[in-house]
mmCIF file of C-alpha atoms in Angstrom:
data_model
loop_
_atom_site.group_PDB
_atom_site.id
_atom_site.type_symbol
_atom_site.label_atom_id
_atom_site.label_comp_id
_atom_site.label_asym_id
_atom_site.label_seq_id
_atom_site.Cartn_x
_atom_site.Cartn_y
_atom_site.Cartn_z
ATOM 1 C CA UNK A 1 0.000 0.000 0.000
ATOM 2 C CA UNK A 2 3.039 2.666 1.106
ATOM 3 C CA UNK A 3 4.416 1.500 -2.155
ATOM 4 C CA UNK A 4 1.318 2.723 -4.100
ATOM 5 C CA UNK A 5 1.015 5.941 -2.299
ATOM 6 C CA UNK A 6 4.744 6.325 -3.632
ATOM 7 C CA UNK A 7 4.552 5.594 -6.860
ATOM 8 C CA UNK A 8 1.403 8.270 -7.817
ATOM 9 C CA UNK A 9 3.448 11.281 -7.003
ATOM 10 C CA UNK A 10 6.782 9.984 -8.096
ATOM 11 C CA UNK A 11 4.718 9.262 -11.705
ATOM 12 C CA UNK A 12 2.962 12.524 -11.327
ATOM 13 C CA UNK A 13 6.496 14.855 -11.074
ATOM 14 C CA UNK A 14 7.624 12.421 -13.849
ATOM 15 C CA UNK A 15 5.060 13.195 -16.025
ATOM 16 C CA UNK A 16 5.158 17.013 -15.470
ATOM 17 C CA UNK A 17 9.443 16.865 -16.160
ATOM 18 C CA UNK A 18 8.851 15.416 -19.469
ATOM 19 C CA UNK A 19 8.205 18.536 -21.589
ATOM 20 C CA UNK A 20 11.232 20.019 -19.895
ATOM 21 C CA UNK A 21 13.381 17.124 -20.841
ATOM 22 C CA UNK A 22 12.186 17.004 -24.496
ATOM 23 C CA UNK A 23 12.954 20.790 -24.489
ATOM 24 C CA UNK A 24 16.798 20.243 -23.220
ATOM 25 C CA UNK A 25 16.975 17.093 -25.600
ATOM 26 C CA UNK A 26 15.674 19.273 -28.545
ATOM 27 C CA UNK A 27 16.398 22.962 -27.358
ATOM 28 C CA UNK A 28 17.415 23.521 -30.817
ATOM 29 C CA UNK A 29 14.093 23.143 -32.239
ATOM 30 C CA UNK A 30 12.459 24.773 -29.576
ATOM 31 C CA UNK A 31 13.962 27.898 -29.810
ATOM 32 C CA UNK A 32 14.452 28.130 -33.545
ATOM 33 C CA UNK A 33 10.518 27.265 -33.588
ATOM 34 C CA UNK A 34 9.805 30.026 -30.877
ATOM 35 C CA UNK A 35 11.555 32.887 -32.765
ATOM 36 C CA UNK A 36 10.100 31.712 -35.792
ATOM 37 C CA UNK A 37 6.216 31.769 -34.424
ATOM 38 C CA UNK A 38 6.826 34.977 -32.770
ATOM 39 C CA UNK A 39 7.945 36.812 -35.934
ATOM 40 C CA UNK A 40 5.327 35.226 -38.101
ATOM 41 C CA UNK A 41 2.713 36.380 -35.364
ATOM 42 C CA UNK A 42 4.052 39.723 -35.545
ATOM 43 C CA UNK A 43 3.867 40.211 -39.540
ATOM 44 C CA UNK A 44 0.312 38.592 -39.576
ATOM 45 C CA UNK A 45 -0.623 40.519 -36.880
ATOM 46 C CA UNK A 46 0.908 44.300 -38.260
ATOM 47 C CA UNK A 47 -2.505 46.084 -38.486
ATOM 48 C CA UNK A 48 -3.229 45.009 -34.924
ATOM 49 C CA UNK A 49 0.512 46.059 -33.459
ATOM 50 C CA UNK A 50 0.803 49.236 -35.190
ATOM 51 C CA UNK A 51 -1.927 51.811 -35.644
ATOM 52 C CA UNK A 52 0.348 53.318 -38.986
ATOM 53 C CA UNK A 53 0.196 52.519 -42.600
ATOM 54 C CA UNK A 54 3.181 51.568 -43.659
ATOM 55 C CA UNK A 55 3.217 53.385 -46.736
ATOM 56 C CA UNK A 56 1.560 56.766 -45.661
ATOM 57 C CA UNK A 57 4.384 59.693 -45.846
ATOM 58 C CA UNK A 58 4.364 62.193 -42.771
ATOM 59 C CA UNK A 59 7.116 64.875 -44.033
ATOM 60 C CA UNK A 60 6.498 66.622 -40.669
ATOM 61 C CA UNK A 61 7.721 63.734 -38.449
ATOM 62 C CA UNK A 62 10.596 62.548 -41.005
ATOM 63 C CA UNK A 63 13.828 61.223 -39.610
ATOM 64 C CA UNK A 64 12.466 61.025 -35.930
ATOM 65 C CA UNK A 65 13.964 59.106 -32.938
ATOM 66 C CA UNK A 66 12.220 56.539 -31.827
ATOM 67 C CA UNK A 67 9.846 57.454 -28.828
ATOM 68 C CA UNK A 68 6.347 56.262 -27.577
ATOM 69 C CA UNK A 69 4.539 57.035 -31.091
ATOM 70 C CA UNK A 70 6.673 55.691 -32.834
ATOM 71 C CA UNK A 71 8.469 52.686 -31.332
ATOM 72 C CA UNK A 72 11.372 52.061 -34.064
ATOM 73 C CA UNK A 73 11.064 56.038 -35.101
ATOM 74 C CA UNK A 74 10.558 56.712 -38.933
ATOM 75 C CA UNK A 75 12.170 56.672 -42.228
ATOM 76 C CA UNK A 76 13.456 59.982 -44.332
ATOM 77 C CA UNK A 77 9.567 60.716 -45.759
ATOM 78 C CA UNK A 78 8.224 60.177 -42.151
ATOM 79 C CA UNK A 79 7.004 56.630 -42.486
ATOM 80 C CA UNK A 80 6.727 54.603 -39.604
ATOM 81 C CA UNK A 81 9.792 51.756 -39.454
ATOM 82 C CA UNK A 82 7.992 49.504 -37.419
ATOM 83 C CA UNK A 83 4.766 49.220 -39.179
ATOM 84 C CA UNK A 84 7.155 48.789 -42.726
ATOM 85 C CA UNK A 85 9.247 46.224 -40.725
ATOM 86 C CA UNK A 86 6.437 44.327 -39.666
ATOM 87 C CA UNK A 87 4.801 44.647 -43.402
ATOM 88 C CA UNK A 88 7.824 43.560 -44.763
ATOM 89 C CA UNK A 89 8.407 40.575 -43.085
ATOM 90 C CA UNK A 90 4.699 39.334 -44.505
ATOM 91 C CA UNK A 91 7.165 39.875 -47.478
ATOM 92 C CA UNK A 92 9.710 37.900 -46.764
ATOM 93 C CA UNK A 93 7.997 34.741 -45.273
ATOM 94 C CA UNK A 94 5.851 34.766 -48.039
ATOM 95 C CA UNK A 95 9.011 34.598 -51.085
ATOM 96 C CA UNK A 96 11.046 32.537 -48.417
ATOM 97 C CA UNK A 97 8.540 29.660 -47.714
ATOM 98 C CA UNK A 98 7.238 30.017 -51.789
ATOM 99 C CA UNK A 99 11.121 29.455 -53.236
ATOM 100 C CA UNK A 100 11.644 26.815 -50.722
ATOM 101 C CA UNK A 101 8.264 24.945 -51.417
ATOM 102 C CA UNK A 102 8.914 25.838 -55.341
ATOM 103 C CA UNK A 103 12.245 24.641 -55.499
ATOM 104 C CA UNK A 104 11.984 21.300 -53.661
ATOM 105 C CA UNK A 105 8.871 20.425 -55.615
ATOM 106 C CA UNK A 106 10.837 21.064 -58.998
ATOM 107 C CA UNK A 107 14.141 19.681 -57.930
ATOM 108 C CA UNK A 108 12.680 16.476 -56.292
ATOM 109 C CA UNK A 109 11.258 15.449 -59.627
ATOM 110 C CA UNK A 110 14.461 16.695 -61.531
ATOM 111 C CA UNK A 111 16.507 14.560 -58.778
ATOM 112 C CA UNK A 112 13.965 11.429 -58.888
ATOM 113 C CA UNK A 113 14.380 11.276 -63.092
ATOM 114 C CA UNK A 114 17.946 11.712 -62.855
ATOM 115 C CA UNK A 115 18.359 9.197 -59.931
ATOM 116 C CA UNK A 116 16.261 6.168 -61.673
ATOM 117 C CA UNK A 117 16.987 6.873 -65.392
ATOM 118 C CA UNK A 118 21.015 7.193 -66.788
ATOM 119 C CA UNK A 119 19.826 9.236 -69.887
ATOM 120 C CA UNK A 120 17.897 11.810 -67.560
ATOM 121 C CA UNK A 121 20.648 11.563 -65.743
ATOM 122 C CA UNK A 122 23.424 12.836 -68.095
ATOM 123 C CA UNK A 123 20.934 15.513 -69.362
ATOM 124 C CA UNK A 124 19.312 17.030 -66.055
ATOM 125 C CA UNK A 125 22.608 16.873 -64.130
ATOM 126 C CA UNK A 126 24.869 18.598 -66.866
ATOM 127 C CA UNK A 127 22.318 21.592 -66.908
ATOM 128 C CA UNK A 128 21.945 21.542 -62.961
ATOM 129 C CA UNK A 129 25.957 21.901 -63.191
ATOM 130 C CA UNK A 130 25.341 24.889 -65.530
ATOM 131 C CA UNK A 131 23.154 26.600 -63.008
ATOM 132 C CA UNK A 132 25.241 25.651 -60.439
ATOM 133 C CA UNK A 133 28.426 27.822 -61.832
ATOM 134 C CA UNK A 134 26.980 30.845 -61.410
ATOM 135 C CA UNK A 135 26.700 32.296 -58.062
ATOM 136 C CA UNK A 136 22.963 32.735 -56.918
ATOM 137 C CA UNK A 137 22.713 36.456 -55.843
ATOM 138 C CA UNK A 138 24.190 37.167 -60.180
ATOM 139 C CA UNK A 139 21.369 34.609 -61.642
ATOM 140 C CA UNK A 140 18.965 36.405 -59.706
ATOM 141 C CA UNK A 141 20.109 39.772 -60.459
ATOM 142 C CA UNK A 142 20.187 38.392 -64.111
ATOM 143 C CA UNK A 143 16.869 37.188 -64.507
ATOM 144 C CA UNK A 144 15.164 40.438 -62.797
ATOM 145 C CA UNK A 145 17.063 42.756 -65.149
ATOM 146 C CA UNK A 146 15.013 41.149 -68.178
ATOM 147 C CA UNK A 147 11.776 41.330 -66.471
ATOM 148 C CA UNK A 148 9.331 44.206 -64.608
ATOM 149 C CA UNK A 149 10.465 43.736 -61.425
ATOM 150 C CA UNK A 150 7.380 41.944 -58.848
ATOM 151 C CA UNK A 151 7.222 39.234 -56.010
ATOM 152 C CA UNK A 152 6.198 36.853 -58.235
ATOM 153 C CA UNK A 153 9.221 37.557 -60.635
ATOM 154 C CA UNK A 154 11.639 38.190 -57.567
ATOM 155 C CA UNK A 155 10.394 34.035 -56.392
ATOM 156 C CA UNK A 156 10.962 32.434 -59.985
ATOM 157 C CA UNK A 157 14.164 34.540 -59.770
ATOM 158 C CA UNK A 158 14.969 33.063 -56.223
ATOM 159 C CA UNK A 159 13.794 29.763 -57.200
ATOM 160 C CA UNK A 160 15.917 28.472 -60.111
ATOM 161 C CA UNK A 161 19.361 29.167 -58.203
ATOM 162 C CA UNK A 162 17.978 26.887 -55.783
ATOM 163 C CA UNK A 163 16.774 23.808 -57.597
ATOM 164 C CA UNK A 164 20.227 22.485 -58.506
ATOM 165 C CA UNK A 165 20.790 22.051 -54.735
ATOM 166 C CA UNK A 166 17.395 20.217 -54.553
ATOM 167 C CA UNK A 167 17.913 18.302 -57.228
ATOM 168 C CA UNK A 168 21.857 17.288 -56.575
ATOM 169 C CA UNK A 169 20.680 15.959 -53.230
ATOM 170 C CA UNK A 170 17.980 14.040 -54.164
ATOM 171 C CA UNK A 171 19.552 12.500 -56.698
ATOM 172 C CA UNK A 172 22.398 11.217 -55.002
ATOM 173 C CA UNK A 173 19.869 9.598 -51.842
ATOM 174 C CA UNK A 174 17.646 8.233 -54.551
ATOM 175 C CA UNK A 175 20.828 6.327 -55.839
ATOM 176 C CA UNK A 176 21.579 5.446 -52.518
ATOM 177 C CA UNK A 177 18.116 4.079 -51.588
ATOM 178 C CA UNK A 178 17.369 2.073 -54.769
ATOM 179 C CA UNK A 179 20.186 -0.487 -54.527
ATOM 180 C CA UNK A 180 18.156 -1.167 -51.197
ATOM 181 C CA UNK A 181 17.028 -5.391 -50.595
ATOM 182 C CA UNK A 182 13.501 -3.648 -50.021
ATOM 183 C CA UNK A 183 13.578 -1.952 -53.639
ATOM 184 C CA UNK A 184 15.379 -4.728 -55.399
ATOM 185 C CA UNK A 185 12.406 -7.039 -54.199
ATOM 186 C CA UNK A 186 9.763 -4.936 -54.883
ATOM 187 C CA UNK A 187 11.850 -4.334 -58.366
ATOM 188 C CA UNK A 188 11.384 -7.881 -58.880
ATOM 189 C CA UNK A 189 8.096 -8.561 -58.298
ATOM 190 C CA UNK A 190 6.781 -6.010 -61.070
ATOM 191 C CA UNK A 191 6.136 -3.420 -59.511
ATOM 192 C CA UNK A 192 5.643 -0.332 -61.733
ATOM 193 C CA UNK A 193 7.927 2.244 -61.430
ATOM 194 C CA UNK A 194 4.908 5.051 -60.402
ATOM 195 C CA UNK A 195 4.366 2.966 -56.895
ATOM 196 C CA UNK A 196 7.464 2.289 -56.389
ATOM 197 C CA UNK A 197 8.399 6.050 -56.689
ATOM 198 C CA UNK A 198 5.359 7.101 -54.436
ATOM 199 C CA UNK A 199 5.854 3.630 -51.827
ATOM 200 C CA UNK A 200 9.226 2.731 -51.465
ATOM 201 C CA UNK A 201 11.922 5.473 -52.530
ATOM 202 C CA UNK A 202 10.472 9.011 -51.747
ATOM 203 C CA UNK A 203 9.003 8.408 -48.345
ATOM 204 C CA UNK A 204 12.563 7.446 -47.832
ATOM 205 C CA UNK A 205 13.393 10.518 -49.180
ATOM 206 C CA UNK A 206 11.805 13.252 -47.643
ATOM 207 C CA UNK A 207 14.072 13.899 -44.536
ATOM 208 C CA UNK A 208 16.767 15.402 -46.285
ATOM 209 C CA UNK A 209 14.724 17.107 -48.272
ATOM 210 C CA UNK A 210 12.596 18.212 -45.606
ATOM 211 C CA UNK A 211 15.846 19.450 -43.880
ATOM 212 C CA UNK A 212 16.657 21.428 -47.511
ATOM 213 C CA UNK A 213 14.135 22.813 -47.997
ATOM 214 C CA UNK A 214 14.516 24.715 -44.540
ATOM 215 C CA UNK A 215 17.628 26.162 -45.500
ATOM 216 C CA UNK A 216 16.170 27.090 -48.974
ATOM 217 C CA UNK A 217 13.537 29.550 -47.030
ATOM 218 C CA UNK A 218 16.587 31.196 -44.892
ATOM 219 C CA UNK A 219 18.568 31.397 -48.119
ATOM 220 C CA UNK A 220 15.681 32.881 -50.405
ATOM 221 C CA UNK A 221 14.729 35.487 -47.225
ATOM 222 C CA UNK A 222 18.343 36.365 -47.705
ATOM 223 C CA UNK A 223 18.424 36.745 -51.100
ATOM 224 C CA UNK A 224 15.482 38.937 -51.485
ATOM 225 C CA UNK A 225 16.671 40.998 -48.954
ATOM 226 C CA UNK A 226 19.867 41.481 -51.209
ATOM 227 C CA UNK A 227 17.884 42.143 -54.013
ATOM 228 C CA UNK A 228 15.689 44.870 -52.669
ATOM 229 C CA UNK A 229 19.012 46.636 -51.320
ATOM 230 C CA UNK A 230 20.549 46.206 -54.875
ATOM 231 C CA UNK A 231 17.233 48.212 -56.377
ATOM 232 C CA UNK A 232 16.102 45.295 -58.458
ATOM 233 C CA UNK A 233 13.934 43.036 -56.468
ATOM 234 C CA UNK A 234 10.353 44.013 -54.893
ATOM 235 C CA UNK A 235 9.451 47.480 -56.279
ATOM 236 C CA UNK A 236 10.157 50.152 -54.465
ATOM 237 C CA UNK A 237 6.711 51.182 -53.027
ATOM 238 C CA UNK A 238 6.252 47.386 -51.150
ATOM 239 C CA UNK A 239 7.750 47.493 -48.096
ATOM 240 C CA UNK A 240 10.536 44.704 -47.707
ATOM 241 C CA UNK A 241 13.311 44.501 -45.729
ATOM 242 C CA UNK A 242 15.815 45.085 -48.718
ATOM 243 C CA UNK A 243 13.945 48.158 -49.009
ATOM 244 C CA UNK A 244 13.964 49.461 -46.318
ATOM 245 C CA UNK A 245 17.751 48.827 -45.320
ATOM 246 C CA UNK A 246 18.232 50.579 -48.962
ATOM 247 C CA UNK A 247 16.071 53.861 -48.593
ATOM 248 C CA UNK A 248 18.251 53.946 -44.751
ATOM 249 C CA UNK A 249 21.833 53.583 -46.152
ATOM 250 C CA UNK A 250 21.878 57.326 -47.139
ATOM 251 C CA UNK A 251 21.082 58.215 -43.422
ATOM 252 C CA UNK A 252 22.618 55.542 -41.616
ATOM 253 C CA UNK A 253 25.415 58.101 -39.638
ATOM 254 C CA UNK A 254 21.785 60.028 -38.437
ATOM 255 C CA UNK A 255 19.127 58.037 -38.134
ATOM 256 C CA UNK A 256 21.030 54.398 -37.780
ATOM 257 C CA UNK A 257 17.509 52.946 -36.370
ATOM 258 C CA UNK A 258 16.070 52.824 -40.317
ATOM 259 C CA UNK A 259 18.943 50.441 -41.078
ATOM 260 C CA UNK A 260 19.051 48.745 -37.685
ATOM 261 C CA UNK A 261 15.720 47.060 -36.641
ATOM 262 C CA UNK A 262 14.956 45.590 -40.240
ATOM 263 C CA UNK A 263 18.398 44.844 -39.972
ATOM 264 C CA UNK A 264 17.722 42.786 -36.980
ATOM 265 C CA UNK A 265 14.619 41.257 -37.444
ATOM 266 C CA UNK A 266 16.281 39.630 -40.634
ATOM 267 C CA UNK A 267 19.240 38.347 -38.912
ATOM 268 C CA UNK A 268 16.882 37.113 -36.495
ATOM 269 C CA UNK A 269 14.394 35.350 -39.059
ATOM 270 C CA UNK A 270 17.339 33.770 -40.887
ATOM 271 C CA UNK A 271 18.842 32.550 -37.451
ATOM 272 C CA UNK A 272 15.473 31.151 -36.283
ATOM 273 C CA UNK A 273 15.192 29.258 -39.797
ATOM 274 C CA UNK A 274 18.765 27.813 -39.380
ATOM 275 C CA UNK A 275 18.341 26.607 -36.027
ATOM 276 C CA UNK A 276 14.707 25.144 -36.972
ATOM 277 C CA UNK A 277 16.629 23.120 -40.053
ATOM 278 C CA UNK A 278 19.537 22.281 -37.739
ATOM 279 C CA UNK A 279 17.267 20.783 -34.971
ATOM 280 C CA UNK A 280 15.350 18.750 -37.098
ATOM 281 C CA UNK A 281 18.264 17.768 -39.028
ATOM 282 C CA UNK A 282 19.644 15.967 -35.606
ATOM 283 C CA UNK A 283 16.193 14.823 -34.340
ATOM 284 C CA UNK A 284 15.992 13.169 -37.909
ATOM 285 C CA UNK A 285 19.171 11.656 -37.906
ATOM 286 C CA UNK A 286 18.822 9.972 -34.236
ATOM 287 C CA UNK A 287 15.604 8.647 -35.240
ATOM 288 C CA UNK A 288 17.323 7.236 -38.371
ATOM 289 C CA UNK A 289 20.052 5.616 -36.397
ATOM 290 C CA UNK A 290 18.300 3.899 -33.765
ATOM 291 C CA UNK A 291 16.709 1.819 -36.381
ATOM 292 C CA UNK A 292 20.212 0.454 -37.306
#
């Protein structure tokens, strides 16, 4: 009886230490994933944080400090920073999470062909190489030169530099997981190629591309950032990080806080995506090894 009187609130501290251990084991995760909700809670949330538009021009009020009004004081035609940083971080999520969803769709198919079939192979590979030789941030700045600059042309532009990573990858785990006994049975027993794509060798698949695709969506953020700085990514009248580090560069010795808190919450977007992608990476990878 004294032993069952124990046990209930030895099993009852247990069971309230567990989240705390599964947040030490994975802090990683945890943290990356906390950063990350709060900043997408704060861009989806803008028109509830901040009573100001964040394209409305206030001449009278230009270039001032930050101060109860305005919390992260405004830009050099009087806008408020912290109702553009907020509205351009809707922005960046948006072409971050759209390139990385964009170009693991497109490079998991281009990696799949090129891992199954030798003739897609030597074709898809030698033009992923291609792509692959020129730095992303010049493609980009390439293909928006040729175009009217828009989000939907600054995503196809942030897109393509990135499927030759997607695609590289996938093809060499595909390679990896088709001389598998599993496949080589299934192989043999006719099954058509279009289930044993879909049952047996991307399911397999997905972690690392999973994992990929998170760095993708910190890269692309990145990269549109650089874009809007350089003048020829979102237009000028969107508010987007790039942009608004750009219009601040003239004024950065007097009014450093137009260059600073975009500045920051990029650095801490990026961060929050890396540590998200690093995390899962390792919780991946454990789960893979203790089947081994």
């Amino acid at each position: 009886m004294s032993g069952t009187t124990l046990a209930a609130p030895v099993l009852a501290f247990s069971r309230r230490r567990r989240p705390l251990r599964l947040i030490s084991r994975h802090l990683t995760i945890f943290v990356g994933g906390l950063l990350l909700t709060l900043l997408i809670a704060a861009a989806v949330g803008a028109p509830l944080i901040t009573p100001f538009d964040p394209i409305a021009l206030d001449v009278a009020h230009r270039l001032r400090p930050p101060d109860a009004v305005h919390w992260f004081g405004t830009d050099n035609y009087g806008r408020d920073i912290l109702s553009r940083t907020l509205y351009g971080g809707r922005i960046s999520l948006f072409v971050g999470i759209s390139a990385a969803v964009g170009s693991s769709l497109i490079g998991t198919v281009i990696g799949l062909a090129a891992g199954m079939f030798r003739w897609a192979d030597a074709i898809c590979m030698r033009i992923m190489d291609g792509l692959m030789a020129i730095p992303s941030i010049l493609l980009a700045v390439a293909m928006m030169t040729l175009v009217r600059p828009g989000v939907l042309i600054v995503i196809v532009a942030i897109t393509v530099p990135e499927v030759p990573r997607v695609a590289r990858l996938v093809r060499s785990v595909v390679l990896v997981i088709r001389e598998q006994n599993y496949v080589q049975a299934a192989t043999s027993i006719g099954t058509r190629l279009p289930r044993l794509l879909l049952r047996h060798i991307l399911p397999n698949a997905l972690t690392p591309i999973i994992v990929q695709a998170t760095y993708v969506c910190a890269s692309a953020v990145l990269l549109e950032a650089y874009l809007g700085f350089l003048g020829v990514g979102i237009p000028p009248e969107v508010p987007s990080w790039g942009n608004i580090i750009a219009d601040g560069r003239t004024y950065v010795q007097l009014a450093i806080w137009i260059v600073l808190f975009p500045g920051a919450f990029l650095g801490v977007m990026v961060m929050a995506i890396n540590m998200l992608g690093d995390g899962v990476r390792d919780l991946l990878d454990q789960r893979l090894a203790s089947r081994f």
